[in-house]
Every structure is written in structure tokens, then in C-alpha cells.
Amino acid sequence: MNPINITPQAGLTRTEKVAYGAGDFAINVAYASMMLLITYFYTDIFGLNPTDLGIMFVVVRTLDALLTPIMGYLTDSYISRYGRYRQYLLYLAIPFGLSIILTFSTPEWAYSGKLIWAYLSYGLFSLMFTAVTIPYISILSVMTDCRKERLSASGYRLLMAKLAAFAVVFLVPIVTGAEFWHGDIQSGYQTTMLVMALLASAFLLVCFAGVKERIHHEHQPIPMLEQVKLIFKNQLLVLLCSSCVVSTMGFMVRGALAIYYAKYYLELPAQGQSLFLATNVTASILAMLASTWITKRYSKIRLFYKSQWLAGAISLALFLIVDPSQVGLAFALFFLLSFVVDLHAPVFWASISDAVDYGNRKFGKRVAGLSYCAVSMSQKMAIGISGAFIGVSLSYLDYNPSHHQASQHTIEGIVVLFTVLPAIFHIAVGFIMKQYRLVQLANIRHAAKKEAINAKLSVR
């Protein structure tokens, strides 16, 4: 399926890249909350049992993952006057913000009623996240067909995403722990996340207004089963999805345990916990800037897998050499780890468009929506599995939020989950992306050989 380009190899203005990044600012208000705060909120603020929390994560995320292909199919099949993807940013901006508010609200009900509320509100939150994220991550492929511009736009996007994460992890713990709430931390969370939700809705509207869909592909109806087969035949996409599953599990486990590590192992107060989480996000922001510079001078995929191996080594060092008295060293290594981990992020998101283009060239059929959907499903599966794992692990470690001082058994388990387990995931991602590089090189050699044969035939 050949694209009809309005402006081939279209360049993107800085204003449009910022508007594109605004969409990920909105999404990452939700994503950062989901990754870094939601577990702590549900156990220590909302009052859920860790085992119930783990089961809820699995149930909601499994249903969400099953519904994700429907969103991918819609984006592939339906075009409005705004284009193929932009309209979702407009229509879902308000419901998206509302879902955040409801999720971080704590009704004064009996435990069973609160558990039902958690299922319903978190379910809506997950559904809205999917409905916005699928068209958003797909829209880059129709903004421009220039790989360099896609990578640059991804850099803007991820920078804005990290700014959103910084706002969430730095402000929420500090504001909610302020004396202003007179100990009513539940109201603090609800009000603070109300402000964050309003920002998220506004930034989605900015994205809708500021980006353009320049590349229009002729709609070629492809049965869902055939689309699924094409997804599995696309080697690059399968490797990216595998990488997404493993890396998200590592990020989710470390991100969810970071506040527990800061509170119980390093024994930091609320302000210190906020600074520890903010250290992670600050390093990630700098990584976005550094990655853009490095990838102009160094192989993108090599940066991807080698940075993951290095991150694994740093994470193990955090386990081996830091004790509770070495708070400064813990901050330094966590900063370095967070910086190295996120060097790959712009490369990963730009590579999805490349994988879609690769599938189109190899099989003659373009499956964009379901391809992005496959990445999103991989991410959701990883979040669900790791969320359940965290909940069960906290129960196994006898974690009780009502106890001001955790037991030594609990603290040791938190340290292992925060450092050693993510290290294993990082190293595994490195090997997956090394294989991606080998497949990529093989395809380049095959294309060059085919071109040489065609050139000889044309001469004859």
C-alpha cells in the first residue's frame, strides 16, 4: 500500500514538535501516576490489601489488553474530517482527565465498596489511557515520513513526558503531605490530581490543535486475522514488542518500589521521598537531551542495547554497595541509573514507525494501527503482570502500611525488588535488541543484494 504524500519528507516546525510533545505530557500525567504512585496510593492512602491490589491489576489490565486491538482497528479503518488520529485527542480530552480524578478519589465506604470503586475507576482510567495512547503514538507516522524528523519529534515528545512525570512525582508527595490538609492526605491526593488532570486535558487539546496529518494512506481493508498474522511475521516489530514487555516490567517494578525504598530503606521523610523520585525523572529528562545528541554520532540500536547492559550493571551496584547510611551515594547511583536507562527511549518510539514501514515494504501491506496496538498491548501486559507481582511480593514480605517501621525481612525484600530484579530485565532487553540489530543488518544486506541483481538485469 503506497502512501499519498502531501509533502514528501516533510519537515516539522519546532512549534509542531512542542505541540506533539504536549500530547505525551498529558499521557504521562497518567503514566507516571500509574508507574510511580498508584501502588503506594492504593496500599498506603486508599487502603487496599496488597494481594487484592495485585489481583485487580491483572484483571483490569487483561481486559484492557483484550480491548486494545479494537482501538487499533478503529484507527486503521475510520477517517474523520480531522484525519485518522487527531479527533480522538479532541473527543477524549475531558473523559481522560475525569478518569484520573476518579482514580485518585477515596470514598468513605466499607472495604468491599472501596474495592469495587477501585476496580471501576481504575478500569475507566486504563480504558481512557488506551483510547488516547493508541492514536497518539500512531500519529507520528502520518506527520512526516522523514526518519530524522520522527526521531527529533520523539525527542521533544519524551522531554515533555518527563516534565509531566517530574511534576507528578515531585509535587504530589510534597503537596499531599503538607500541613494544609491537617492529616487528610486522601483529600490532598484528590485535589492535587484534580489539578494534574486539568493540565492533562488541556495539553491533549493543545496537541490536537498543533499537529498535522500530512501523509494519507489509501485505506486497504485487511481482515483482522490477516493483520495479526502480518504482525507476527514482522520480525522487527516482534522484537520491539518483546523488548517493550521486558523493559516495562523492569521500569514498573523499580518505579513502584522507589518510594518504598526511599521511605523504609533510606528512611527519608516525605520531602526526601519526593526528591528521590524527582532524581529519577530529572536524570531521564537529561537522558532525552543526551540521546538526541548521541544518536547523531553513534548507532541508534547499539546505543539501545549497550545502554541497557550498562543500566543492569549500575542497578546491581546499587544493591551491592549502598547501605542505609549512604543516602548521597544512593541518590548518585539512582540518578546515573535513571540517566542510562532512558537513553534508549527516543530510539524505541521512533523505531516503531520504522518497523511498520519495514512490514509494508516486505509484505506489501501496511498495518499501522494494529502494529502500534501490539506495542501498547505488550506494555499493558507487562504492567498487569508486574503490578500483580508487586502486590503478591509485598504480601509475601509481610508489608503493612499501618506499621511505621517495616521489619528487616520486608526491607531486604524491597531492596532486592528495587535493584536486582530490574537489573536482570535490563540485561535481557540488551540481548533482545542485539538480535534486532542483527535482523536489521541482514535485511539491509538482502536489500542491497537484490538491488545489485536488479541493476545487472536492467543493464542486460
CSV table of C-alpha atoms in Angstrom, one decimal:
chain,number,residue,atom,x,y,z
A,1,MET,CA,0.0,0.0,0.0
A,2,ASN,CA,1.7,3.2,-1.2
A,3,PRO,CA,1.2,6.4,0.7
A,4,ILE,CA,0.0,9.6,-1.0
A,5,ASN,CA,2.2,12.3,0.5
A,6,ILE,CA,1.1,15.9,0.6
A,7,THR,CA,4.6,17.0,1.5
A,8,PRO,CA,7.1,14.2,0.9
A,9,GLN,CA,9.9,14.0,3.5
A,10,ALA,CA,8.0,16.8,5.4
A,11,GLY,CA,10.0,18.8,7.9
A,12,LEU,CA,8.3,19.6,11.2
A,13,THR,CA,8.4,23.1,12.8
A,14,ARG,CA,9.6,23.4,16.4
A,15,THR,CA,6.1,24.6,17.3
A,16,GLU,CA,4.6,21.4,15.9
A,17,LYS,CA,7.1,19.3,17.7
A,18,VAL,CA,6.2,21.0,21.0
A,19,ALA,CA,2.5,20.5,20.3
A,20,TYR,CA,3.2,16.9,19.6
A,21,GLY,CA,5.1,16.7,22.9
A,22,ALA,CA,2.2,18.2,24.7
A,23,GLY,CA,0.2,15.1,24.0
A,24,ASP,CA,2.7,13.0,25.8
A,25,PHE,CA,2.8,15.5,28.7
A,26,ALA,CA,-0.9,14.7,29.1
A,27,ILE,CA,-0.4,11.0,28.8
A,28,ASN,CA,2.4,10.9,31.2
A,29,VAL,CA,0.5,12.6,33.9
A,30,ALA,CA,-1.4,9.4,33.9
A,31,TYR,CA,1.5,7.1,33.1
A,32,ALA,CA,3.8,8.5,35.8
A,33,SER,CA,1.0,8.2,38.3
A,34,MET,CA,0.4,4.6,37.2
A,35,MET,CA,4.0,3.7,37.3
A,36,LEU,CA,5.4,5.6,40.3
A,37,LEU,CA,2.5,6.5,42.6
A,38,ILE,CA,-0.5,4.2,42.1
A,39,THR,CA,0.8,1.2,44.0
A,40,TYR,CA,1.8,3.3,47.0
A,41,PHE,CA,-1.5,5.3,46.8
A,42,TYR,CA,-3.6,2.1,46.8
A,43,THR,CA,-1.7,0.4,49.7
A,44,ASP,CA,-0.9,3.4,52.0
A,45,ILE,CA,-3.6,6.0,51.1
A,46,PHE,CA,-6.6,4.2,49.7
A,47,GLY,CA,-6.2,1.2,52.0
A,48,LEU,CA,-6.2,-1.8,49.7
A,49,ASN,CA,-4.7,-5.1,50.7
A,50,PRO,CA,-1.6,-5.8,48.5
A,51,THR,CA,-3.0,-9.1,47.3
A,52,ASP,CA,-6.3,-7.6,46.3
A,53,LEU,CA,-4.3,-4.9,44.6
A,54,GLY,CA,-2.3,-7.4,42.6
A,55,ILE,CA,-5.4,-9.3,41.5
A,56,MET,CA,-7.0,-6.0,40.4
A,57,PHE,CA,-4.0,-5.1,38.3
A,58,VAL,CA,-4.2,-8.4,36.5
A,59,VAL,CA,-7.9,-8.4,35.9
A,60,VAL,CA,-8.1,-4.8,34.7
A,61,ARG,CA,-5.0,-4.9,32.6
A,62,THR,CA,-6.0,-8.2,31.0
A,63,LEU,CA,-9.4,-6.8,30.0
A,64,ASP,CA,-7.7,-3.6,28.8
A,65,ALA,CA,-5.2,-5.5,26.7
A,66,LEU,CA,-8.1,-7.5,25.1
A,67,LEU,CA,-9.9,-4.3,24.2
A,68,THR,CA,-6.8,-2.6,22.8
A,69,PRO,CA,-7.0,-4.3,19.3
A,70,ILE,CA,-10.4,-2.7,18.9
A,71,MET,CA,-8.9,0.7,19.2
A,72,GLY,CA,-6.2,-0.2,16.8
A,73,TYR,CA,-8.7,-1.5,14.3
A,74,LEU,CA,-10.8,1.8,14.6
A,75,THR,CA,-7.8,4.0,13.9
A,76,ASP,CA,-6.9,1.9,10.8
A,77,SER,CA,-10.5,1.8,9.5
A,78,TYR,CA,-12.1,5.2,10.2
A,79,ILE,CA,-11.1,8.7,8.9
A,80,SER,CA,-12.9,11.8,10.0
A,81,ARG,CA,-12.6,15.4,8.8
A,82,TYR,CA,-9.8,15.9,11.3
A,83,GLY,CA,-7.8,12.9,9.9
A,84,ARG,CA,-7.2,9.4,11.1
A,85,TYR,CA,-6.0,10.0,14.6
A,86,ARG,CA,-6.4,13.6,15.7
A,87,GLN,CA,-10.1,13.5,16.5
A,88,TYR,CA,-9.5,11.2,19.5
A,89,LEU,CA,-7.3,13.8,21.2
A,90,LEU,CA,-10.2,16.2,20.9
A,91,TYR,CA,-13.2,14.0,21.9
A,92,LEU,CA,-11.5,12.1,24.7
A,93,ALA,CA,-9.6,15.0,26.4
A,94,ILE,CA,-12.3,15.6,29.1
A,95,PRO,CA,-13.1,11.9,29.8
A,96,PHE,CA,-9.4,11.3,30.1
A,97,GLY,CA,-8.9,13.9,32.8
A,98,LEU,CA,-12.1,12.8,34.6
A,99,SER,CA,-10.8,9.2,34.8
A,100,ILE,CA,-7.6,10.5,36.6
A,101,ILE,CA,-9.7,12.4,39.2
A,102,LEU,CA,-11.9,9.4,39.9
A,103,THR,CA,-9.0,7.0,40.3
A,104,PHE,CA,-7.3,9.2,42.9
A,105,SER,CA,-10.5,9.8,44.9
A,106,THR,CA,-11.1,7.7,48.1
A,107,PRO,CA,-14.8,7.2,49.0
A,108,GLU,CA,-15.6,6.8,52.7
A,109,TRP,CA,-17.1,3.3,52.3
A,110,ALA,CA,-16.7,-0.1,53.7
A,111,TYR,CA,-13.7,-2.1,52.3
A,112,SER,CA,-15.8,-4.1,49.8
A,113,GLY,CA,-17.4,-0.9,48.4
A,114,LYS,CA,-13.9,0.8,48.1
A,115,LEU,CA,-12.6,-2.3,46.3
A,116,ILE,CA,-15.5,-2.1,43.8
A,117,TRP,CA,-14.8,1.6,43.4
A,118,ALA,CA,-11.1,0.9,42.8
A,119,TYR,CA,-11.9,-1.7,40.1
A,120,LEU,CA,-14.4,0.6,38.3
A,121,SER,CA,-12.3,3.8,38.5
A,122,TYR,CA,-9.0,2.1,37.6
A,123,GLY,CA,-10.8,0.3,34.8
A,124,LEU,CA,-12.0,3.6,33.4
A,125,PHE,CA,-8.6,5.1,33.8
A,126,SER,CA,-7.0,2.2,31.9
A,127,LEU,CA,-9.6,2.4,29.1
A,128,MET,CA,-9.2,6.1,28.6
A,129,PHE,CA,-5.4,5.7,28.7
A,130,THR,CA,-5.7,3.2,25.9
A,131,ALA,CA,-8.2,5.2,23.9
A,132,VAL,CA,-5.9,8.2,23.9
A,133,THR,CA,-2.5,6.5,23.7
A,134,ILE,CA,-3.1,4.3,20.6
A,135,PRO,CA,-4.0,7.2,18.2
A,136,TYR,CA,-1.3,9.4,19.8
A,137,ILE,CA,1.6,7.0,19.3
A,138,SER,CA,0.3,6.3,15.7
A,139,ILE,CA,0.0,9.9,14.7
A,140,LEU,CA,3.8,10.4,14.2
A,141,SER,CA,3.8,8.0,11.2
A,142,VAL,CA,1.5,10.4,9.3
A,143,MET,CA,3.1,13.7,10.4
A,144,THR,CA,6.2,13.0,8.4
A,145,ASP,CA,7.9,10.2,6.5
A,146,CYS,CA,11.4,11.5,7.4
A,147,ARG,CA,13.1,9.2,9.9
A,148,LYS,CA,15.3,12.1,11.1
A,149,GLU,CA,12.3,14.2,11.8
A,150,ARG,CA,10.5,11.4,13.5
A,151,LEU,CA,13.5,10.9,15.8
A,152,SER,CA,13.6,14.6,16.6
A,153,ALA,CA,9.9,14.7,17.3
A,154,SER,CA,10.2,11.7,19.6
A,155,GLY,CA,12.9,13.6,21.5
A,156,TYR,CA,10.5,16.5,22.1
A,157,ARG,CA,7.8,14.1,23.0
A,158,LEU,CA,9.8,12.3,25.6
A,159,LEU,CA,11.2,15.5,27.0
A,160,MET,CA,7.6,16.8,27.6
A,161,ALA,CA,6.7,13.4,29.0
A,162,LYS,CA,9.5,13.6,31.6
A,163,LEU,CA,8.4,17.1,32.5
A,164,ALA,CA,5.0,15.7,33.3
A,165,ALA,CA,6.5,12.9,35.3
A,166,PHE,CA,8.6,15.4,37.2
A,167,ALA,CA,5.6,17.5,38.1
A,168,VAL,CA,3.7,14.4,39.3
A,169,VAL,CA,6.5,12.7,41.4
A,170,PHE,CA,7.9,15.9,42.8
A,171,LEU,CA,4.8,17.9,43.6
A,172,VAL,CA,2.3,15.2,44.6
A,173,PRO,CA,4.1,13.7,47.6
A,174,ILE,CA,5.1,17.2,48.9
A,175,VAL,CA,1.7,18.9,48.4
A,176,THR,CA,-0.3,16.0,49.8
A,177,GLY,CA,2.0,15.8,52.8
A,178,ALA,CA,1.6,19.5,53.7
A,179,GLU,CA,0.1,20.7,56.9
A,180,PHE,CA,-2.6,22.4,54.9
A,181,TRP,CA,-4.6,19.2,54.7
A,182,HIS,CA,-4.5,18.7,58.5
A,183,GLY,CA,-3.7,15.0,58.1
A,184,ASP,CA,-6.4,14.4,55.5
A,185,ILE,CA,-4.0,13.0,52.9
A,186,GLN,CA,-6.8,11.4,50.9
A,187,SER,CA,-8.3,14.9,50.1
A,188,GLY,CA,-4.8,16.1,49.3
A,189,TYR,CA,-4.3,13.4,46.7
A,190,GLN,CA,-7.8,14.0,45.2
A,191,THR,CA,-7.2,17.8,44.9
A,192,THR,CA,-3.7,17.6,43.7
A,193,MET,CA,-4.6,15.1,41.0
A,194,LEU,CA,-7.6,17.2,40.0
A,195,VAL,CA,-5.1,20.0,39.0
A,196,MET,CA,-2.9,17.4,37.2
A,197,ALA,CA,-6.0,16.1,35.4
A,198,LEU,CA,-7.0,19.6,34.2
A,199,LEU,CA,-3.5,20.1,32.9
A,200,ALA,CA,-3.6,16.7,31.1
A,201,SER,CA,-6.9,17.6,29.3
A,202,ALA,CA,-5.7,21.0,28.3
A,203,PHE,CA,-2.4,19.6,26.8
A,204,LEU,CA,-4.3,17.0,24.8
A,205,LEU,CA,-6.3,19.8,23.2
A,206,VAL,CA,-3.0,21.7,22.5
A,207,CYS,CA,-1.7,18.6,20.7
A,208,PHE,CA,-4.9,18.3,18.7
A,209,ALA,CA,-4.7,21.9,17.6
A,210,GLY,CA,-1.0,21.9,16.9
A,211,VAL,CA,-0.2,18.8,14.8
A,212,LYS,CA,-1.0,18.0,11.2
A,213,GLU,CA,-1.6,14.7,9.4
A,214,ARG,CA,0.3,15.2,6.2
A,215,ILE,CA,0.6,11.6,4.9
A,216,HIS,CA,-2.5,9.9,3.8
A,217,HIS,CA,-2.5,6.1,3.1
A,218,GLU,CA,-5.1,4.6,0.8
A,219,HIS,CA,-7.4,2.5,3.0
A,220,GLN,CA,-6.8,-1.1,2.2
A,221,PRO,CA,-9.3,-3.3,4.1
A,222,ILE,CA,-7.4,-6.2,5.7
A,223,PRO,CA,-9.2,-8.8,7.7
A,224,MET,CA,-8.2,-8.8,11.4
A,225,LEU,CA,-6.8,-12.3,11.3
A,226,GLU,CA,-4.6,-11.4,8.4
A,227,GLN,CA,-3.4,-8.3,10.2
A,228,VAL,CA,-2.5,-10.4,13.2
A,229,LYS,CA,-0.5,-12.8,11.0
A,230,LEU,CA,1.3,-9.9,9.4
A,231,ILE,CA,2.2,-8.6,12.9
A,232,PHE,CA,3.8,-11.9,13.9
A,233,LYS,CA,5.7,-12.1,10.6
A,234,ASN,CA,7.2,-8.7,11.2
A,235,GLN,CA,10.5,-9.7,12.9
A,236,LEU,CA,11.4,-6.1,13.9
A,237,LEU,CA,8.0,-5.5,15.4
A,238,VAL,CA,8.1,-8.8,17.4
A,239,LEU,CA,11.5,-7.9,18.8
A,240,LEU,CA,10.3,-4.4,19.7
A,241,CYS,CA,7.3,-5.8,21.5
A,242,SER,CA,9.4,-8.3,23.4
A,243,SER,CA,11.7,-5.5,24.4
A,244,CYS,CA,8.7,-3.4,25.5
A,245,VAL,CA,7.4,-6.2,27.7
A,246,VAL,CA,10.7,-6.8,29.5
A,247,SER,CA,11.8,-3.2,29.8
A,248,THR,CA,8.3,-2.1,31.1
A,249,MET,CA,8.4,-4.8,33.8
A,250,GLY,CA,11.8,-3.6,34.9
A,251,PHE,CA,10.6,0.0,34.9
A,252,MET,CA,7.4,-0.8,36.6
A,253,VAL,CA,9.0,-2.8,39.4
A,254,ARG,CA,11.7,-0.3,40.1
A,255,GLY,CA,9.3,2.7,39.7
A,256,ALA,CA,6.7,1.3,42.0
A,257,LEU,CA,9.2,0.3,44.7
A,258,ALA,CA,11.2,3.6,44.6
A,259,ILE,CA,9.1,5.3,47.1
A,260,TYR,CA,9.1,2.3,49.4
A,261,TYR,CA,12.9,2.1,49.1
A,262,ALA,CA,13.3,5.8,50.0
A,263,LYS,CA,10.8,5.6,52.9
A,264,TYR,CA,11.8,2.3,54.5
A,265,TYR,CA,15.4,1.6,53.5
A,266,LEU,CA,16.9,5.1,53.3
A,267,GLU,CA,14.4,6.3,56.0
A,268,LEU,CA,13.6,9.6,54.2
A,269,PRO,CA,10.7,11.9,55.2
A,270,ALA,CA,8.1,12.9,52.6
A,271,GLN,CA,10.3,15.7,51.2
A,272,GLY,CA,13.2,13.3,50.8
A,273,GLN,CA,10.9,10.7,49.1
A,274,SER,CA,9.8,13.4,46.6
A,275,LEU,CA,13.4,14.4,45.9
A,276,PHE,CA,14.4,10.7,45.4
A,277,LEU,CA,11.6,10.2,42.8
A,278,ALA,CA,12.4,13.6,41.2
A,279,THR,CA,16.0,12.4,40.9
A,280,ASN,CA,14.8,9.6,38.6
A,281,VAL,CA,12.8,12.0,36.4
A,282,THR,CA,15.5,14.7,36.3
A,283,ALA,CA,18.0,12.2,35.0
A,284,SER,CA,15.5,11.0,32.5
A,285,ILE,CA,15.0,14.5,31.1
A,286,LEU,CA,18.7,14.9,30.7
A,287,ALA,CA,18.8,11.5,29.0
A,288,MET,CA,16.3,12.7,26.4
A,289,LEU,CA,18.6,15.6,25.5
A,290,ALA,CA,21.7,13.5,25.5
A,291,SER,CA,20.2,10.8,23.4
A,292,THR,CA,19.3,13.2,20.6
A,293,TRP,CA,22.9,14.4,20.6
A,294,ILE,CA,24.5,10.9,20.8
A,295,THR,CA,22.3,9.3,18.1
A,296,LYS,CA,23.6,11.9,15.6
A,297,ARG,CA,27.1,10.4,16.1
A,298,TYR,CA,26.5,6.8,17.1
A,299,SER,CA,24.4,3.8,16.0
A,300,LYS,CA,20.9,4.2,17.5
A,301,ILE,CA,20.3,0.5,18.1
A,302,ARG,CA,23.8,-0.1,19.5
A,303,LEU,CA,23.1,2.8,22.0
A,304,PHE,CA,19.8,1.0,22.8
A,305,TYR,CA,21.2,-2.4,23.8
A,306,LYS,CA,24.6,-1.3,25.2
A,307,SER,CA,22.9,1.3,27.5
A,308,GLN,CA,20.6,-1.5,28.8
A,309,TRP,CA,23.6,-3.7,29.7
A,310,LEU,CA,25.2,-0.7,31.5
A,311,ALA,CA,22.0,0.0,33.3
A,312,GLY,CA,21.9,-3.6,34.6
A,313,ALA,CA,25.4,-3.2,35.9
A,314,ILE,CA,24.6,0.1,37.7
A,315,SER,CA,21.4,-1.4,39.2
A,316,LEU,CA,23.4,-4.3,40.7
A,317,ALA,CA,26.0,-1.8,42.0
A,318,LEU,CA,23.1,-0.1,43.8
A,319,PHE,CA,22.3,-3.4,45.6
A,320,LEU,CA,25.9,-4.3,46.4
A,321,ILE,CA,27.5,-1.1,47.7
A,322,VAL,CA,24.7,1.1,49.1
A,323,ASP,CA,23.7,0.8,52.8
A,324,PRO,CA,21.0,3.0,54.5
A,325,SER,CA,23.6,5.5,55.8
A,326,GLN,CA,24.9,6.3,52.3
A,327,VAL,CA,22.0,8.4,51.2
A,328,GLY,CA,24.2,10.6,49.0
A,329,LEU,CA,25.6,7.5,47.2
A,330,ALA,CA,22.1,6.1,46.7
A,331,PHE,CA,20.9,9.4,45.1
A,332,ALA,CA,24.0,9.5,42.8
A,333,LEU,CA,23.7,5.9,41.6
A,334,PHE,CA,19.9,6.2,41.2
A,335,PHE,CA,20.5,9.4,39.1
A,336,LEU,CA,23.1,7.6,37.0
A,337,LEU,CA,20.9,4.5,36.5
A,338,SER,CA,17.9,6.6,35.5
A,339,PHE,CA,20.0,8.6,33.0
A,340,VAL,CA,21.4,5.5,31.3
A,341,VAL,CA,18.1,3.6,31.3
A,342,ASP,CA,16.3,6.3,29.3
A,343,LEU,CA,19.0,6.9,26.7
A,344,HIS,CA,17.2,4.4,24.5
A,345,ALA,CA,13.7,5.9,24.8
A,346,PRO,CA,13.6,8.2,21.7
A,347,VAL,CA,15.1,5.3,19.6
A,348,PHE,CA,12.5,2.9,20.7
A,349,TRP,CA,9.5,5.0,19.9
A,350,ALA,CA,10.9,6.2,16.5
A,351,SER,CA,11.7,2.5,15.7
A,352,ILE,CA,8.0,1.5,15.8
A,353,SER,CA,7.4,3.7,12.7
A,354,ASP,CA,10.4,2.0,11.1
A,355,ALA,CA,9.1,-1.4,11.8
A,356,VAL,CA,5.7,-0.5,10.3
A,357,ASP,CA,7.5,0.7,7.1
A,358,TYR,CA,9.6,-2.5,7.1
A,359,GLY,CA,6.4,-4.6,7.2
A,360,ASN,CA,4.9,-2.6,4.4
A,361,ARG,CA,8.0,-3.0,2.2
A,362,LYS,CA,8.4,-6.7,2.9
A,363,PHE,CA,4.7,-7.8,2.6
A,364,GLY,CA,3.1,-5.1,0.5
A,365,LYS,CA,0.5,-4.4,3.1
A,366,ARG,CA,0.6,-1.6,5.7
A,367,VAL,CA,-0.7,-2.5,9.2
A,368,ALA,CA,-0.1,0.7,11.2
A,369,GLY,CA,-2.9,0.8,13.8
A,370,LEU,CA,-2.6,-2.8,14.9
A,371,SER,CA,1.2,-2.5,15.0
A,372,TYR,CA,1.1,0.4,17.5
A,373,CYS,CA,-1.6,-1.5,19.2
A,374,ALA,CA,0.7,-4.5,19.6
A,375,VAL,CA,3.3,-2.3,21.3
A,376,SER,CA,0.6,-0.9,23.6
A,377,MET,CA,-0.7,-4.4,24.4
A,378,SER,CA,2.8,-5.5,25.2
A,379,GLN,CA,3.2,-2.6,27.6
A,380,LYS,CA,-0.2,-3.3,29.2
A,381,MET,CA,0.6,-7.0,29.7
A,382,ALA,CA,3.8,-6.0,31.4
A,383,ILE,CA,2.1,-3.5,33.6
A,384,GLY,CA,-0.5,-6.0,34.7
A,385,ILE,CA,2.0,-8.8,35.3
A,386,SER,CA,4.4,-6.7,37.2
A,387,GLY,CA,1.6,-5.0,39.2
A,388,ALA,CA,0.4,-8.4,40.3
A,389,PHE,CA,3.9,-9.5,41.1
A,390,ILE,CA,4.5,-6.4,43.2
A,391,GLY,CA,1.2,-6.9,45.1
A,392,VAL,CA,1.9,-10.6,45.8
A,393,SER,CA,5.5,-9.8,46.7
A,394,LEU,CA,4.5,-7.1,49.2
A,395,SER,CA,2.1,-9.6,50.8
A,396,TYR,CA,4.9,-12.3,50.9
A,397,LEU,CA,7.2,-9.7,52.5
A,398,ASP,CA,4.5,-9.1,55.2
A,399,TYR,CA,4.3,-5.4,54.3
A,400,ASN,CA,1.8,-3.5,56.4
A,401,PRO,CA,1.4,0.3,55.7
A,402,SER,CA,-0.1,0.8,59.2
A,403,HIS,CA,3.3,-0.1,60.7
A,404,HIS,CA,5.6,3.0,60.9
A,405,GLN,CA,8.7,0.8,60.9
A,406,ALA,CA,8.9,-2.1,58.4
A,407,SER,CA,10.6,-5.4,59.5
A,408,GLN,CA,14.1,-6.3,58.4
A,409,HIS,CA,12.6,-9.1,56.2
A,410,THR,CA,10.3,-6.6,54.5
A,411,ILE,CA,13.1,-4.0,53.9
A,412,GLU,CA,15.5,-6.6,52.5
A,413,GLY,CA,12.9,-7.8,50.1
A,414,ILE,CA,12.1,-4.2,48.9
A,415,VAL,CA,15.8,-3.6,48.3
A,416,VAL,CA,16.1,-6.8,46.1
A,417,LEU,CA,13.0,-5.9,44.1
A,418,PHE,CA,14.2,-2.4,43.6
A,419,THR,CA,17.7,-3.2,42.4
A,420,VAL,CA,18.4,-6.9,41.5
A,421,LEU,CA,15.2,-7.8,39.6
A,422,PRO,CA,15.3,-4.7,37.3
A,423,ALA,CA,18.9,-5.4,36.6
A,424,ILE,CA,18.0,-8.8,35.2
A,425,PHE,CA,15.3,-7.2,33.0
A,426,HIS,CA,17.8,-4.6,31.6
A,427,ILE,CA,20.3,-7.1,30.7
A,428,ALA,CA,17.6,-9.2,28.9
A,429,VAL,CA,16.5,-6.2,26.9
A,430,GLY,CA,20.0,-5.7,25.8
A,431,PHE,CA,20.2,-9.2,24.3
A,432,ILE,CA,16.8,-8.7,22.6
A,433,MET,CA,17.8,-5.5,20.9
A,434,LYS,CA,21.2,-7.0,19.9
A,435,GLN,CA,19.1,-9.6,18.0
A,436,TYR,CA,17.1,-6.7,16.5
A,437,ARG,CA,20.3,-5.2,15.2
A,438,LEU,CA,21.3,-8.5,13.6
A,439,VAL,CA,17.9,-8.8,11.8
A,440,GLN,CA,18.2,-5.2,10.7
A,441,LEU,CA,21.7,-5.7,9.2
A,442,ALA,CA,20.5,-8.9,7.5
A,443,ASN,CA,17.7,-7.1,5.9
A,444,ILE,CA,19.9,-4.3,4.7
A,445,ARG,CA,22.3,-6.8,3.1
A,446,HIS,CA,19.4,-8.6,1.5
A,447,ALA,CA,18.0,-5.3,0.1
A,448,ALA,CA,21.5,-4.3,-1.3
A,449,LYS,CA,21.9,-7.7,-2.9
A,450,LYS,CA,18.5,-7.5,-4.5
A,451,GLU,CA,19.2,-4.0,-5.8
A,452,ALA,CA,22.5,-5.1,-7.3
A,453,ILE,CA,20.8,-8.0,-9.1
A,454,ASN,CA,18.1,-5.7,-10.5
A,455,ALA,CA,20.8,-3.3,-11.7
A,456,LYS,CA,22.6,-6.1,-13.6
A,457,LEU,CA,19.3,-7.2,-15.1
A,458,SER,CA,18.4,-3.7,-16.2
A,459,VAL,CA,21.9,-3.4,-17.9
A,460,ARG,CA,21.3,-6.6,-19.9
